[in-house]
Amino acid sequence: MEIPSEEITLVDKEQAILSQISPFFQVSETKYGGKGCFSYESIPRGTDILVSKPLGFTISKDFKKEVCHKCFNYDNGKTMKFRLSLPTFKNQSICFCSEKCLSAFKSMKYYEVYLRSLLNLDKLYTTFCTEEMAEVPVAGVSEFIHTIKGKWEQVEQWDASVLKTKPTKWQKLIPKITETEYLEIKYVLGVLHNQTDAFVFESRLFDLLQSNEISKVLKFKNLLVSYITIFKFIRLTSPPQFQKFINPLDIRLIIGNNLTNAFGIWTLNEGDKDFLGFGVYPSGSFFNHSCTPNIIKRRINNELHFLTLADIQKNDELCIDYGNYLEEPVNIRRKELSEWFFICTCKRCEMEAQT
């Protein structure tokens, strides 16, 4: 059977983008399904094979005054000394560890648009916050898939209606949001801003990531209402410069790409670590998991560095570990990884499962 020429073109374009990620490896199909990273040539141990920056991120509300919004520096709970705000937001600001980081933030294209959107979110959250998570009636898989489709069709109709009204009337339509939704919205705002900033390559890679929105919603049905709430809040409260990037399909993609591609932002101290937030690093999201990884990720400021843990041979698959479960038995490792819709079939798991 011949492949249509337009499909070949799409495949070629995708591969051309993926080939630019790193000079050390290529992204290609694995023998067990999906994509993975494979070395072009042998690579010595300790080689930094990729440096990745976040396309979007969010800092947990409890740490927003203690984490630098630019480099993610955290100084044992101390409040950051440098703050940035706008005249119309007296009680809201974002924090930085230094004048250098504050200046770097201000050097971004359209930084004021992004800043205003973050400050506005914090201001609105004080009025529109709620602890209640919407309940969704229990239904079978096929029935609920139909429900998902129908609900988002209703959202598209709602969106078309809203866009016909004056933005001055949108305030009364703003839905209440939970803290979890607040954090998701902050992440989405970062991605929207970087559509207008110098993140063209990471944005292209972001479009190639696998979205697990449907799988997640099928497992946790109340997320359907939550994601619809997030979309409506973003539509009704985002600045005019973001509006052209906002539609149900793209916001669902941004949320869905976060579900299994986000990296946690953790404190860098030894021992017990605090979870500060999460970020999506598209170029670093093509590594598969192994319970005997040959790649380790290290955060330096807001960048993730991926380094080889051993000497790598030509065509070896390069794998990281997805969590802190490497010392656990295989059944626990697989259970924890299944929460991320990942079934580990690495050699270690296969061997331990047989014993």
Coordinates of C-alpha atoms in Angstrom, one line a residue:
M1 CA 0.0 0.0 0.0
E2 CA 1.4 3.4 -1.0
I3 CA 1.6 6.2 1.6
P4 CA 0.0 9.4 0.4
S5 CA 2.5 12.0 -0.5
E6 CA 1.1 14.5 2.0
E7 CA 1.7 12.0 4.8
I8 CA 5.3 11.5 3.7
T9 CA 5.8 15.2 3.7
L10 CA 4.4 15.4 7.3
V11 CA 6.7 12.6 8.4
D12 CA 9.7 14.2 6.8
K13 CA 8.9 17.6 8.5
E14 CA 8.5 15.9 11.9
Q15 CA 11.8 14.0 11.5
A16 CA 13.6 17.1 10.4
I17 CA 12.5 18.9 13.6
L18 CA 13.4 15.9 15.8
S19 CA 16.9 15.6 14.2
Q20 CA 17.8 19.1 15.6
I21 CA 17.3 18.2 19.2
S22 CA 20.9 17.0 19.8
P23 CA 24.0 16.1 17.9
F24 CA 24.4 13.0 20.1
F25 CA 21.2 11.1 19.4
Q26 CA 18.3 10.7 17.1
V27 CA 14.6 10.3 17.9
S28 CA 13.1 7.3 16.1
E29 CA 10.7 4.4 16.5
T30 CA 11.4 1.8 19.2
K31 CA 10.8 -2.0 18.7
Y32 CA 8.2 -1.9 21.5
G33 CA 6.2 1.0 20.1
G34 CA 6.4 4.8 20.3
K35 CA 9.5 6.9 20.0
G36 CA 12.8 6.8 21.8
C37 CA 16.3 8.4 21.7
F38 CA 19.1 6.4 20.2
S39 CA 22.8 7.3 20.1
Y40 CA 24.4 8.2 16.8
E41 CA 27.9 7.0 17.9
S42 CA 29.6 5.9 21.1
I43 CA 29.4 8.5 23.9
P44 CA 31.7 8.7 26.9
R45 CA 30.3 8.6 30.4
G46 CA 29.6 12.1 31.9
T47 CA 28.8 13.7 28.5
D48 CA 26.1 16.4 28.6
I49 CA 24.0 15.4 25.7
L50 CA 21.2 17.8 26.0
V51 CA 20.3 21.1 27.7
S52 CA 16.6 21.9 27.8
K53 CA 14.6 24.9 28.9
P54 CA 10.9 24.9 30.0
L55 CA 8.3 26.1 27.5
G56 CA 5.9 26.5 30.4
F57 CA 6.1 26.0 34.1
T58 CA 4.3 26.7 37.4
I59 CA 5.5 27.3 40.9
S60 CA 3.4 25.9 43.7
K61 CA 1.4 28.6 45.5
D62 CA 3.1 27.8 48.9
F63 CA 6.5 28.6 47.3
K64 CA 5.8 31.5 45.0
K65 CA 7.5 34.1 47.2
E66 CA 10.5 31.7 47.9
V67 CA 11.3 30.6 44.4
C68 CA 12.9 32.8 41.7
H69 CA 10.5 33.1 38.7
K70 CA 13.5 33.0 36.3
C71 CA 16.1 30.6 37.5
F72 CA 14.1 28.6 40.1
N73 CA 16.6 29.4 42.9
Y74 CA 15.3 28.4 46.3
D75 CA 17.1 29.5 49.5
N76 CA 15.8 27.3 52.3
G77 CA 12.5 29.1 52.6
K78 CA 13.8 32.6 52.5
T79 CA 11.6 35.2 50.7
M80 CA 13.1 36.4 47.4
K81 CA 14.3 40.0 47.7
F82 CA 13.5 41.3 44.2
R83 CA 9.9 41.7 43.1
L84 CA 8.2 42.9 39.9
S85 CA 4.7 44.3 39.6
L86 CA 2.6 46.8 37.8
P87 CA 0.8 49.9 39.1
T88 CA -2.7 48.4 38.9
F89 CA -1.7 45.4 41.0
K90 CA -0.8 46.6 44.5
N91 CA -0.9 43.3 46.3
Q92 CA 0.5 41.0 43.6
S93 CA 4.1 40.5 42.4
I94 CA 6.4 37.9 41.1
C95 CA 9.7 37.2 42.8
F96 CA 13.4 36.9 41.8
C97 CA 16.6 36.0 43.5
S98 CA 18.7 38.8 42.0
E99 CA 18.6 41.9 39.8
K100 CA 20.2 39.8 37.1
C101 CA 17.2 37.4 37.0
L102 CA 14.7 40.3 37.2
S103 CA 16.4 42.0 34.3
A104 CA 16.5 38.7 32.3
F105 CA 12.7 38.4 32.8
K106 CA 12.2 42.0 31.6
S107 CA 14.4 41.3 28.5
M108 CA 11.9 38.8 27.2
K109 CA 9.7 39.9 24.3
Y110 CA 6.3 41.0 25.5
Y111 CA 7.3 40.4 29.1
E112 CA 4.7 42.9 30.3
V113 CA 1.9 40.9 28.7
Y114 CA 3.0 37.8 30.5
L115 CA 3.6 39.7 33.8
R116 CA 0.1 41.2 33.6
S117 CA -1.5 37.8 33.0
L118 CA 0.3 36.3 36.0
L119 CA -0.6 39.2 38.3
N120 CA -4.2 39.2 37.1
L121 CA -4.4 35.4 37.8
D122 CA -3.3 36.0 41.4
K123 CA -5.7 38.9 41.8
L124 CA -8.6 37.0 40.4
Y125 CA -7.8 33.8 42.4
T126 CA -8.5 35.7 45.7
T127 CA -12.1 36.2 44.4
F128 CA -12.7 33.2 42.3
C129 CA -11.0 30.4 44.4
T130 CA -12.9 27.4 45.5
E131 CA -12.0 24.1 47.2
E132 CA -14.9 22.2 45.6
M133 CA -14.1 19.8 42.7
A134 CA -17.0 19.2 40.4
E135 CA -18.5 15.7 40.5
V136 CA -19.2 13.9 37.2
P137 CA -21.7 11.0 37.0
V138 CA -20.1 7.5 36.7
A139 CA -20.4 6.1 33.2
G140 CA -18.9 3.3 31.1
V141 CA -15.8 4.0 28.9
S142 CA -17.7 4.2 25.5
E143 CA -20.5 6.3 27.0
F144 CA -18.0 8.7 28.7
I145 CA -16.0 9.1 25.5
H146 CA -19.2 10.3 23.9
T147 CA -19.8 12.6 26.9
I148 CA -16.3 14.1 26.5
K149 CA -17.0 14.8 22.8
G150 CA -20.4 16.3 23.5
K151 CA -19.1 18.5 26.4
W152 CA -16.3 20.0 24.3
E153 CA -18.7 20.6 21.4
Q154 CA -20.8 22.6 23.9
V155 CA -17.7 24.6 24.9
E156 CA -17.0 25.4 21.3
Q157 CA -20.5 26.8 21.0
W158 CA -20.1 28.7 24.2
D159 CA -16.7 30.1 23.0
A160 CA -18.2 31.3 19.7
S161 CA -21.0 33.0 21.7
V162 CA -18.5 34.7 24.1
L163 CA -16.4 36.0 21.2
K164 CA -19.4 37.8 19.9
T165 CA -19.9 39.7 23.1
K166 CA -17.8 42.7 24.4
P167 CA -14.9 41.7 26.6
T168 CA -16.2 44.2 29.2
K169 CA -19.1 41.8 29.8
W170 CA -16.8 38.7 30.4
Q171 CA -16.1 39.4 34.1
K172 CA -19.5 38.1 35.2
L173 CA -18.8 34.8 33.3
I174 CA -15.5 33.9 35.1
P175 CA -15.8 30.5 36.8
K176 CA -14.4 29.7 40.2
I177 CA -11.2 27.6 40.2
T178 CA -9.4 25.3 42.6
E179 CA -5.7 25.7 43.5
T180 CA -4.9 22.8 41.2
E181 CA -6.6 24.6 38.3
Y182 CA -4.8 27.8 39.3
L183 CA -1.5 26.0 38.9
E184 CA -2.5 24.5 35.5
I185 CA -3.6 27.9 34.3
K186 CA -0.3 29.5 35.3
Y187 CA 1.5 26.8 33.3
V188 CA -0.8 27.4 30.3
L189 CA -0.1 31.1 30.4
G190 CA 3.6 30.5 30.2
V191 CA 3.1 28.3 27.1
L192 CA 0.9 31.0 25.5
H193 CA 3.5 33.7 26.2
N194 CA 6.2 31.6 24.6
Q195 CA 4.2 31.3 21.4
T196 CA 5.1 34.9 21.0
D197 CA 8.7 34.7 22.4
A198 CA 11.9 33.1 21.3
F199 CA 10.9 29.5 21.9
V200 CA 10.0 28.6 18.3
F201 CA 12.0 25.3 18.3
E202 CA 10.7 24.1 21.7
S203 CA 7.1 25.0 20.5
R204 CA 7.5 22.9 17.4
L205 CA 8.7 20.0 19.6
F206 CA 5.8 20.6 22.0
D207 CA 3.4 20.0 19.1
L208 CA 4.9 16.6 18.5
L209 CA 4.5 15.4 22.1
Q210 CA 1.9 12.8 23.0
S211 CA -1.2 14.1 24.8
N212 CA -2.8 11.9 27.4
E213 CA -5.8 14.1 28.1
I214 CA -8.4 11.5 27.1
S215 CA -6.7 8.7 29.1
K216 CA -6.4 10.9 32.1
V217 CA -10.0 12.0 32.0
L218 CA -11.3 8.5 31.5
K219 CA -9.4 7.5 34.7
F220 CA -10.4 10.6 36.7
K221 CA -13.7 11.7 35.2
N222 CA -14.1 14.9 37.3
L223 CA -11.1 16.3 35.3
L224 CA -13.4 16.8 32.3
V225 CA -15.2 19.6 34.1
S226 CA -11.9 20.9 35.5
Y227 CA -10.3 21.2 32.1
I228 CA -13.4 23.0 30.7
T229 CA -13.2 25.4 33.6
I230 CA -9.6 26.0 32.9
F231 CA -10.3 26.8 29.3
K232 CA -13.2 29.2 30.2
F233 CA -11.1 31.0 32.8
I234 CA -8.2 31.4 30.3
R235 CA -10.5 32.7 27.6
L236 CA -12.3 35.2 29.8
T237 CA -9.2 36.6 31.7
S238 CA -6.3 36.4 29.3
P239 CA -4.9 39.6 27.7
P240 CA -5.8 40.5 24.1
Q241 CA -2.3 39.5 22.9
F242 CA -3.0 35.9 24.0
Q243 CA -6.5 35.6 22.6
K244 CA -5.5 34.5 19.1
F245 CA -3.7 31.5 20.6
I246 CA -6.7 30.4 22.6
N247 CA -9.2 27.8 21.4
P248 CA -10.5 24.6 22.9
L249 CA -8.3 22.3 20.8
D250 CA -5.0 24.0 21.6
I251 CA -5.7 24.5 25.3
R252 CA -6.6 20.8 25.6
L253 CA -3.3 20.0 23.8
I254 CA -1.3 22.2 26.2
I255 CA -3.0 20.5 29.2
G256 CA -2.7 17.1 27.7
N257 CA 1.0 17.4 26.9
N258 CA 1.7 18.3 30.5
L259 CA 0.1 15.2 31.9
T260 CA 2.8 12.8 31.0
N261 CA 5.6 15.1 29.9
A262 CA 6.1 17.4 32.8
F263 CA 9.2 17.3 35.0
G264 CA 9.0 18.1 38.7
I265 CA 10.9 21.1 39.9
W266 CA 12.5 20.0 43.2
T267 CA 14.8 21.6 45.7
L268 CA 18.5 20.8 45.0
N269 CA 19.5 19.9 48.6
E270 CA 20.6 16.4 49.6
G271 CA 18.1 14.1 51.4
D272 CA 14.4 14.9 51.5
K273 CA 13.5 17.3 48.7
D274 CA 10.5 19.7 48.5
F275 CA 8.4 19.8 45.4
L276 CA 8.4 23.4 44.1
G277 CA 6.3 23.0 40.9
F278 CA 6.6 21.5 37.5
G279 CA 7.7 22.4 34.0
V280 CA 7.4 21.0 30.5
Y281 CA 10.7 20.7 28.7
P282 CA 9.7 19.5 25.1
S283 CA 13.3 18.6 23.9
G284 CA 13.8 16.5 27.0
S285 CA 10.5 14.7 26.8
F286 CA 11.5 12.1 24.2
F287 CA 13.6 9.9 26.6
N288 CA 11.9 6.7 27.6
H289 CA 12.1 5.3 31.2
S290 CA 14.3 2.4 32.3
C291 CA 14.7 1.0 35.8
T292 CA 18.4 0.8 34.9
P293 CA 18.8 4.3 33.3
N294 CA 21.9 5.3 31.4
I295 CA 21.0 9.0 31.5
I296 CA 20.6 11.2 34.5
K297 CA 18.9 14.6 34.5
R298 CA 20.2 17.5 36.6
R299 CA 18.6 20.8 37.1
I300 CA 20.9 23.8 36.8
N301 CA 18.9 27.0 37.4
N302 CA 15.8 26.5 35.2
E303 CA 17.6 24.3 32.7
L304 CA 17.6 20.5 32.7
H305 CA 20.9 18.9 31.7
F306 CA 20.9 15.3 30.6
L307 CA 24.2 13.4 31.2
T308 CA 25.4 9.9 30.4
L309 CA 25.7 7.7 33.4
A310 CA 27.9 5.1 31.6
D311 CA 29.8 4.7 28.3
I312 CA 27.2 4.5 25.6
Q313 CA 27.6 2.4 22.5
K314 CA 26.4 3.3 19.0
N315 CA 22.6 2.8 18.6
D316 CA 22.0 2.3 22.3
E317 CA 18.7 3.6 23.6
L318 CA 19.1 6.5 26.0
C319 CA 16.8 6.3 29.0
I320 CA 16.1 8.2 32.2
D321 CA 14.0 7.2 35.2
Y322 CA 10.6 8.8 35.6
G323 CA 10.4 8.8 39.4
N324 CA 12.0 7.9 42.7
Y325 CA 11.0 4.2 42.6
L326 CA 14.2 2.5 41.5
E327 CA 14.8 0.8 44.9
E328 CA 11.2 -0.6 45.0
P329 CA 10.1 -4.1 43.9
V330 CA 9.0 -4.5 40.3
N331 CA 5.3 -4.6 41.1
I332 CA 5.5 -1.3 43.0
R333 CA 7.6 0.3 40.3
R334 CA 5.1 -0.8 37.6
K335 CA 2.1 0.4 39.7
E336 CA 3.6 3.8 40.2
L337 CA 4.6 4.2 36.6
S338 CA 1.1 3.2 35.4
E339 CA -0.2 6.4 37.0
W340 CA 1.7 8.1 34.2
F341 CA 0.2 5.7 31.6
F342 CA 3.6 4.0 31.2
I343 CA 4.2 0.3 31.2
C344 CA 7.8 -0.5 31.8
T345 CA 9.2 -3.4 29.9
C346 CA 12.9 -2.7 30.6
K347 CA 15.3 -5.7 31.0
R348 CA 15.4 -5.3 34.7
C349 CA 11.6 -5.4 35.0
E350 CA 11.3 -8.4 32.7
M351 CA 13.9 -10.3 34.7
E352 CA 12.5 -9.4 38.1
A353 CA 8.9 -10.2 37.0
Q354 CA 10.0 -13.8 36.2
T355 CA 11.7 -14.5 39.6

